Amino acid sequence: VLAVYRKYGKKLFPRFLPMPSKRSVITELSGKGRKVAGGYQHLLNGASAIYEACNPRLNVSDRERATFNALSMFKDYHAFVDREILGSKEGWYRKHVFGSRMGPTFRAVISSLAGIHEYDELHLPFGVAVATYRPYIMNKLLRQGYLVNEAERFIINAITAKGDQTDSPMMAIINELIEECPHKGLPVLFGRQPTLNLRSIQLFYVTKVKSDPADNTIGISILAIKAPNADFDGDQMQGMPILSYVDWERAKMLAGHSGINSLDAPRSLNRNLVMPDTDFSTLNNFMYGNSR
């Protein structure tokens, strides 16, 4: 118990109590005056109890009682907000939590990959790749002897360049980054916010950067778009680069193959993932066939 108190004592017994902003209190103006909307009276009553506890004329027991009453009222206030305000509008979570961007991230319209490719491959647009991996590009330029201003100008000129960039110095740096990566490509978490299906966010690998600056779409396999509920009619998807080996170890849990089994029924396949019929047949035979 003493060890827990030493570790969490300041959190269990803080010096200051967090008070919600008065801007969060909804009031209603009527002919008889201004009234607090239902449910928000707990906040005002709690603030009044705190004010009462600060009275120097009160003894210790009265202050403790006033503080306890204030904490109880704050609890009722937060329960009201979570249940009636936030809980009744799931779209708020979708918009402000699940659907918000985090840095460093990228977002663009998706298009289908053609030719031979793997399920978890991504092909990034040239401008998106330069902006996303700018710190690594800067690092390589500084190692080559560029000054900071010269490196910045090099990147700006590369982003604003026109025409095919296959043989450009910037493309050479990007290809070098991909080749130096210990994986088959630069790992990223890729998904379509705010879809919450199983494996709507998966681990992908950037194996190629498009050389045409006019092509601003992210190339993705047609097999990988069912889980995020996406299609190729202008839908945008969001990616977040994996910047360390530790993060990659954790992100492996979101690899596509880890979501093959359904969470709704035992020994069933997850239909959010699209696989060729031959693969489904092989898995079905493995799960239901006679083992020999």
Coordinates of C-alpha atoms in Angstrom, one line a residue:
V1 CA 0.0 0.0 0.0
L2 CA 2.8 2.4 0.8
A3 CA 4.5 1.7 -2.5
V4 CA 1.3 2.5 -4.3
Y5 CA 0.8 5.7 -2.4
R6 CA 4.4 6.8 -3.1
K7 CA 3.9 6.1 -6.9
Y8 CA 0.3 7.5 -7.3
G9 CA -0.1 9.7 -4.3
K10 CA -0.1 13.0 -6.2
K11 CA -2.7 11.6 -8.6
L12 CA -4.9 10.3 -5.8
F13 CA -4.6 13.4 -3.7
P14 CA -3.9 16.3 -6.1
R15 CA -3.2 19.8 -4.8
F16 CA -5.6 21.3 -7.4
L17 CA -9.0 20.0 -8.6
P18 CA -9.7 20.3 -12.3
M19 CA -12.7 22.6 -12.9
P20 CA -14.6 22.4 -16.2
S21 CA -14.7 25.7 -18.1
K22 CA -17.8 27.8 -17.7
R23 CA -18.0 27.9 -21.5
S24 CA -19.2 24.3 -21.4
V25 CA -22.2 25.2 -19.3
I26 CA -25.4 25.7 -21.4
T27 CA -27.7 28.3 -20.0
E28 CA -31.3 29.2 -21.1
L29 CA -32.5 32.8 -21.1
S30 CA -36.1 33.4 -20.3
G31 CA -38.3 36.3 -19.1
K32 CA -37.6 35.4 -15.5
G33 CA -33.9 35.3 -15.9
R34 CA -31.1 32.9 -17.0
K35 CA -31.3 29.3 -16.0
V36 CA -28.9 26.4 -16.2
A37 CA -29.9 23.6 -18.6
G38 CA -30.8 20.3 -17.1
G39 CA -27.8 18.3 -15.9
Y40 CA -25.5 21.2 -15.6
Q41 CA -26.6 22.1 -12.1
H42 CA -24.2 19.5 -10.7
L43 CA -21.3 21.6 -11.9
L44 CA -22.6 24.8 -10.3
N45 CA -23.4 23.0 -7.1
G46 CA -20.0 21.4 -7.0
A47 CA -18.4 24.8 -7.5
S48 CA -20.5 26.2 -4.6
A49 CA -19.4 23.4 -2.4
I50 CA -15.7 24.1 -3.2
Y51 CA -16.3 27.7 -2.4
E52 CA -17.8 26.7 0.9
A53 CA -14.9 24.4 1.7
C54 CA -12.5 27.4 1.4
N55 CA -14.3 29.2 4.3
P56 CA -11.6 29.6 7.0
R57 CA -14.3 29.5 9.7
L58 CA -15.1 25.9 9.0
N59 CA -13.5 23.1 11.0
V60 CA -11.7 20.2 9.4
S61 CA -14.7 17.8 9.4
D62 CA -16.9 20.4 7.7
R63 CA -14.3 21.1 5.0
E64 CA -14.0 17.3 4.4
R65 CA -17.7 17.0 4.0
A66 CA -17.9 20.0 1.6
T67 CA -15.0 18.6 -0.5
F68 CA -16.7 15.2 -0.7
N69 CA -20.0 16.7 -1.8
A70 CA -18.1 18.7 -4.5
L71 CA -16.4 15.6 -5.8
S72 CA -19.7 13.7 -5.9
M73 CA -21.4 16.5 -7.8
F74 CA -18.5 16.7 -10.3
K75 CA -18.8 12.9 -10.8
D76 CA -22.5 13.4 -11.5
Y77 CA -21.7 16.2 -14.0
H78 CA -19.2 14.1 -15.9
A79 CA -21.6 11.1 -15.9
F80 CA -24.3 13.4 -17.4
V81 CA -22.0 14.7 -20.1
D82 CA -20.7 11.3 -21.1
R83 CA -24.1 9.7 -21.1
E84 CA -26.4 12.4 -22.4
I85 CA -24.2 14.7 -24.4
L86 CA -21.4 12.7 -25.9
G87 CA -23.0 9.3 -25.6
S88 CA -26.1 10.3 -27.5
K89 CA -24.1 11.6 -30.5
E90 CA -21.7 8.9 -31.7
G91 CA -20.9 11.1 -34.7
W92 CA -18.9 13.4 -32.4
Y93 CA -16.4 10.5 -31.7
R94 CA -16.3 9.6 -35.4
K95 CA -15.5 13.2 -36.4
H96 CA -13.3 14.5 -33.6
V97 CA -11.5 11.3 -32.4
F98 CA -11.5 8.4 -34.9
G99 CA -11.7 10.7 -37.9
S100 CA -9.0 13.2 -36.9
R101 CA -5.5 13.3 -38.3
M102 CA -2.4 12.9 -36.3
G103 CA 1.1 14.0 -37.3
P104 CA 3.0 13.0 -39.2
T105 CA 0.3 11.6 -41.5
F106 CA -0.7 11.8 -45.1
R107 CA -4.0 11.6 -46.9
A108 CA -5.0 11.2 -50.6
V109 CA -7.4 9.7 -53.0
I110 CA -6.8 6.0 -53.7
S111 CA -6.6 4.2 -57.0
S112 CA -6.1 0.5 -57.9
L113 CA -2.7 -1.1 -58.5
A114 CA -2.2 -2.7 -61.9
G115 CA 0.2 -5.5 -62.6
I116 CA 1.8 -8.0 -60.3
H117 CA 1.8 -6.7 -56.7
E118 CA 1.3 -8.0 -53.1
Y119 CA -1.7 -7.4 -50.9
D120 CA 0.0 -5.1 -48.5
E121 CA 1.8 -2.8 -51.0
L122 CA 1.3 0.9 -51.4
H123 CA 2.5 3.2 -54.1
L124 CA 2.6 6.8 -52.9
P125 CA 2.4 10.0 -55.0
F126 CA 5.6 11.9 -55.4
G127 CA 4.6 15.0 -53.5
V128 CA 3.1 13.0 -50.6
A129 CA 6.2 10.9 -50.3
V130 CA 8.5 14.0 -50.2
A131 CA 6.4 15.8 -47.6
T132 CA 5.9 12.7 -45.4
Y133 CA 9.5 11.6 -45.3
R134 CA 11.0 15.1 -45.4
P135 CA 13.0 14.7 -42.1
Y136 CA 14.8 11.6 -43.6
I137 CA 15.4 13.4 -46.8
M138 CA 16.8 16.4 -44.9
N139 CA 19.1 14.1 -43.0
K140 CA 20.5 12.6 -46.2
L141 CA 21.0 16.0 -47.8
L142 CA 22.8 17.3 -44.7
R143 CA 25.1 14.2 -44.7
Q144 CA 25.9 15.0 -48.4
G145 CA 27.1 18.4 -47.4
Y146 CA 24.1 20.6 -48.0
L147 CA 23.4 23.6 -45.8
V148 CA 20.0 23.8 -44.2
N149 CA 18.8 26.5 -46.5
E150 CA 20.2 24.6 -49.5
A151 CA 18.4 21.4 -48.4
E152 CA 15.1 23.3 -47.9
R153 CA 15.4 24.8 -51.4
F154 CA 16.2 21.4 -52.9
I155 CA 13.0 19.9 -51.4
I156 CA 10.9 22.9 -52.5
N157 CA 12.2 22.6 -56.0
A158 CA 11.6 18.9 -56.1
I159 CA 8.0 19.3 -54.9
T160 CA 7.2 22.0 -57.5
A161 CA 9.0 20.2 -60.4
K162 CA 7.0 19.1 -63.4
G163 CA 7.5 16.1 -65.7
D164 CA 8.6 12.6 -65.0
Q165 CA 10.9 12.3 -62.0
T166 CA 12.2 8.8 -62.5
D167 CA 15.9 10.0 -62.9
S168 CA 15.7 13.0 -60.6
P169 CA 18.0 13.3 -57.6
M170 CA 15.0 13.4 -55.2
M171 CA 13.7 10.1 -56.6
A172 CA 17.2 8.6 -56.1
I173 CA 17.1 9.6 -52.4
I174 CA 13.5 8.2 -52.0
N175 CA 14.5 4.9 -53.6
E176 CA 17.6 4.8 -51.3
L177 CA 15.3 5.1 -48.3
I178 CA 13.1 2.2 -49.5
E179 CA 16.2 0.1 -50.2
E180 CA 17.7 0.8 -46.8
C181 CA 14.5 -0.1 -44.9
P182 CA 14.9 -3.6 -43.3
H183 CA 11.4 -4.5 -44.5
K184 CA 10.1 -5.0 -48.0
G185 CA 9.1 -1.3 -47.9
L186 CA 8.5 1.7 -45.7
P187 CA 5.9 0.5 -43.1
V188 CA 2.7 2.6 -42.6
L189 CA -0.6 2.2 -40.9
F190 CA -3.2 2.8 -43.6
G191 CA -7.0 3.1 -43.3
R192 CA -10.1 5.0 -44.1
Q193 CA -11.3 7.1 -41.2
P194 CA -13.7 6.7 -39.5
T195 CA -14.5 3.2 -40.5
L196 CA -14.3 0.9 -37.5
N197 CA -14.6 -2.6 -39.1
L198 CA -12.1 -5.3 -38.2
R199 CA -8.8 -4.4 -40.0
S200 CA -10.2 -1.2 -41.3
I201 CA -6.7 0.0 -40.4
Q202 CA -3.9 -2.3 -41.6
L203 CA -0.2 -2.5 -41.8
F204 CA 1.1 -1.7 -45.3
Y205 CA 4.5 -1.1 -46.9
V206 CA 5.4 1.7 -49.3
T207 CA 7.3 -0.2 -52.0
K208 CA 7.3 2.5 -54.7
V209 CA 6.8 6.2 -55.2
K210 CA 5.1 7.3 -58.4
S211 CA 7.4 9.3 -60.7
D212 CA 4.6 11.4 -62.3
P213 CA 4.0 14.5 -60.0
A214 CA 0.6 14.9 -61.7
D215 CA -0.6 11.5 -60.3
N216 CA -1.8 12.4 -56.8
T217 CA -3.4 9.1 -56.0
I218 CA -2.2 6.4 -53.6
G219 CA -2.0 3.0 -55.3
I220 CA -3.5 0.1 -53.3
S221 CA -4.6 -3.4 -54.1
I222 CA -8.2 -3.9 -54.9
L223 CA -8.2 -6.8 -52.4
A224 CA -7.5 -4.5 -49.5
I225 CA -10.3 -2.0 -49.8
K226 CA -13.3 -4.0 -48.5
A227 CA -12.4 -3.8 -44.8
P228 CA -12.1 0.0 -44.8
N229 CA -15.3 0.2 -46.9
A230 CA -13.6 2.1 -49.7
D231 CA -13.8 2.2 -53.4
F232 CA -12.2 3.9 -56.3
D233 CA -14.7 6.7 -56.9
G234 CA -12.8 9.4 -55.1
D235 CA -12.5 8.0 -51.6
Q236 CA -9.6 9.2 -49.6
M237 CA -7.6 7.1 -47.1
Q238 CA -5.1 8.1 -44.5
G239 CA -1.7 6.8 -43.6
M240 CA 0.7 7.2 -40.7
P241 CA 4.3 6.2 -41.2
I242 CA 5.9 3.8 -38.7
L243 CA 9.1 5.6 -37.6
S244 CA 10.8 3.0 -35.3
Y245 CA 11.4 -0.7 -35.0
V246 CA 9.5 -0.8 -31.7
D247 CA 6.4 0.8 -33.3
W248 CA 6.7 -1.7 -36.2
E249 CA 6.7 -4.6 -33.8
R250 CA 3.4 -3.4 -32.3
A251 CA 2.0 -2.5 -35.7
K252 CA 2.5 -6.1 -36.9
M253 CA -0.7 -7.0 -34.9
L254 CA -2.6 -5.0 -37.6
A255 CA -1.2 -6.9 -40.5
G256 CA -3.9 -8.1 -42.9
H257 CA -3.3 -11.8 -42.2
S258 CA -4.0 -11.3 -38.5
G259 CA -7.6 -10.5 -39.2
I260 CA -8.5 -13.6 -41.2
N261 CA -10.5 -15.2 -38.5
S262 CA -14.0 -13.7 -37.7
L263 CA -14.6 -12.3 -34.2
D264 CA -18.3 -13.1 -34.5
A265 CA -18.3 -16.8 -35.0
P266 CA -15.7 -19.5 -34.1
R267 CA -13.8 -21.2 -36.9
S268 CA -15.2 -18.7 -39.4
L269 CA -13.4 -16.4 -41.8
N270 CA -13.6 -12.7 -41.6
R271 CA -15.5 -11.5 -44.7
N272 CA -14.1 -8.0 -44.2
L273 CA -11.0 -9.2 -45.9
V274 CA -11.0 -10.2 -49.6
M275 CA -9.0 -13.2 -50.7
P276 CA -8.9 -15.2 -53.9
D277 CA -11.4 -18.2 -53.8
T278 CA -8.5 -20.7 -53.9
D279 CA -7.2 -19.2 -50.7
F280 CA -10.6 -19.4 -49.0
S281 CA -10.9 -23.0 -50.1
T282 CA -7.5 -23.9 -48.7
L283 CA -8.3 -22.3 -45.3
N284 CA -11.7 -23.9 -45.2
N285 CA -10.1 -27.3 -45.9
F286 CA -7.6 -26.7 -43.2
M287 CA -10.2 -25.6 -40.6
Y288 CA -12.9 -28.1 -41.4
G289 CA -11.2 -30.9 -43.3
N290 CA -9.9 -34.1 -41.8
S291 CA -6.4 -33.6 -40.5
R292 CA -3.9 -36.4 -41.5

